[in-house]
C-alpha cells in the first residue's frame, strides 16, 4: 500500500478462525493456528502500520474482536481467549495512541 499509494489511511484488523472443541480436545496445531490468526495477526498488522501513521500523525485502526471474548461460550475456549486478547490489546492501543482532539 505504501509503495503504490504512498500512505496508509486506515487498517481494519478483522480475522477469526476457530473450532468448536473442548479444551482437552484441542490439538497443539489448532491452538497455534487460532492464536496466530486471531490474536497475533491483529497485533502484527497494527505493528506494521502504526509507525507510518504516527509519523504522519494521521490514520485510523479498527480492530474487530468477538462477544466471545467477554462472554465465553462452552467449547470455544481457545477462540474466546484469543478474542479476549484482541479486546485487551485494542484497549491498550488507545492508551498509547490516544485519539487527537
Coordinates of C-alpha atoms in Angstrom, one line a residue:
X1 CA 0.0 0.0 0.0
X2 CA 2.8 2.4 0.9
X3 CA 4.6 1.6 -2.4
X4 CA 1.5 2.0 -4.5
X5 CA -0.3 4.9 -2.8
X6 CA 2.3 6.5 -0.6
X7 CA 0.3 6.3 2.6
X8 CA -2.0 4.2 4.8
X9 CA -5.1 5.9 6.0
X10 CA -6.9 3.0 7.7
X11 CA -6.4 -0.5 8.8
X12 CA -9.3 -2.9 9.6
X13 CA -7.8 -5.8 11.5
X14 CA -10.5 -8.4 11.2
X15 CA -9.7 -12.1 11.3
X16 CA -11.2 -15.0 13.0
X17 CA -10.9 -18.8 12.9
X18 CA -12.0 -21.3 15.4
X19 CA -13.1 -24.9 16.1
X20 CA -15.7 -25.9 18.5
X21 CA -13.8 -28.2 20.8
X22 CA -13.4 -28.8 24.4
X23 CA -10.0 -27.5 25.6
X24 CA -8.8 -31.0 26.3
X25 CA -9.5 -32.0 22.7
X26 CA -7.7 -29.0 21.1
X27 CA -4.5 -30.1 19.4
X28 CA -1.3 -28.1 19.6
X29 CA -1.6 -27.3 15.9
X30 CA -5.1 -26.0 16.3
X31 CA -4.1 -23.9 19.4
X32 CA -1.3 -22.3 17.4
X33 CA -3.4 -21.8 14.3
X34 CA -6.1 -19.9 16.2
X35 CA -3.6 -17.9 18.2
X36 CA -1.6 -16.9 15.1
X37 CA -4.7 -15.8 13.1
X38 CA -7.0 -14.3 15.8
X39 CA -4.5 -12.7 18.1
X40 CA -1.1 -12.3 16.6
X41 CA -2.5 -11.4 13.2
X42 CA -4.1 -8.3 14.7
X43 CA -1.0 -7.3 16.6
X44 CA 1.3 -7.9 13.6
X45 CA -1.0 -5.8 11.3
X46 CA -1.1 -3.0 13.8
X47 CA 2.6 -3.1 14.4
X48 CA 3.2 -2.9 10.6
X49 CA 1.1 0.3 10.1
X50 CA 1.5 2.1 13.4
X51 CA 4.9 3.7 12.8
X52 CA 3.7 5.2 9.5
X53 CA 0.5 6.5 11.0
X54 CA 2.4 8.0 14.0
X55 CA 4.9 9.7 11.7
X56 CA 2.1 11.2 9.6
X57 CA 0.1 12.0 12.7
X58 CA -2.9 10.6 10.7
X59 CA -4.7 7.3 10.3
X60 CA -7.2 5.0 11.9
X61 CA -7.0 1.5 13.2
X62 CA -10.1 -0.6 13.7
X63 CA -9.8 -4.0 15.4
X64 CA -12.6 -6.5 15.3
X65 CA -13.0 -8.9 18.2
X66 CA -16.0 -11.0 19.3
X67 CA -18.5 -11.1 22.1
X68 CA -17.0 -14.5 22.9
X69 CA -14.0 -12.6 24.3
X70 CA -16.3 -11.1 27.0
X71 CA -18.9 -13.8 27.3
X72 CA -17.2 -17.1 26.7
X73 CA -19.2 -19.9 25.2
X74 CA -18.6 -23.6 26.1
X75 CA -16.5 -25.3 23.5
X76 CA -14.8 -22.2 22.3
X77 CA -12.1 -21.8 25.0
X78 CA -9.2 -21.0 22.7
X79 CA -11.2 -18.8 20.4
X80 CA -12.7 -16.9 23.3
X81 CA -9.2 -16.4 24.8
X82 CA -7.8 -15.1 21.6
X83 CA -10.6 -12.7 21.1
X84 CA -10.4 -11.5 24.7
X85 CA -6.7 -10.8 24.0
X86 CA -7.7 -8.7 21.0
X87 CA -10.1 -6.7 23.1
X88 CA -7.4 -6.1 25.8
X89 CA -4.8 -5.2 23.1
X90 CA -7.2 -2.8 21.5
X91 CA -7.8 -1.0 24.7
X92 CA -4.1 -0.7 25.4
X93 CA -3.6 0.7 21.9
X94 CA -5.9 3.6 22.9
X95 CA -3.7 4.3 25.9
X96 CA -0.5 4.5 23.9
X97 CA -2.0 6.3 20.9
X98 CA -4.9 8.5 22.1
X99 CA -7.2 10.0 19.6
X100 CA -6.5 13.6 18.7
X101 CA -8.9 16.2 19.8

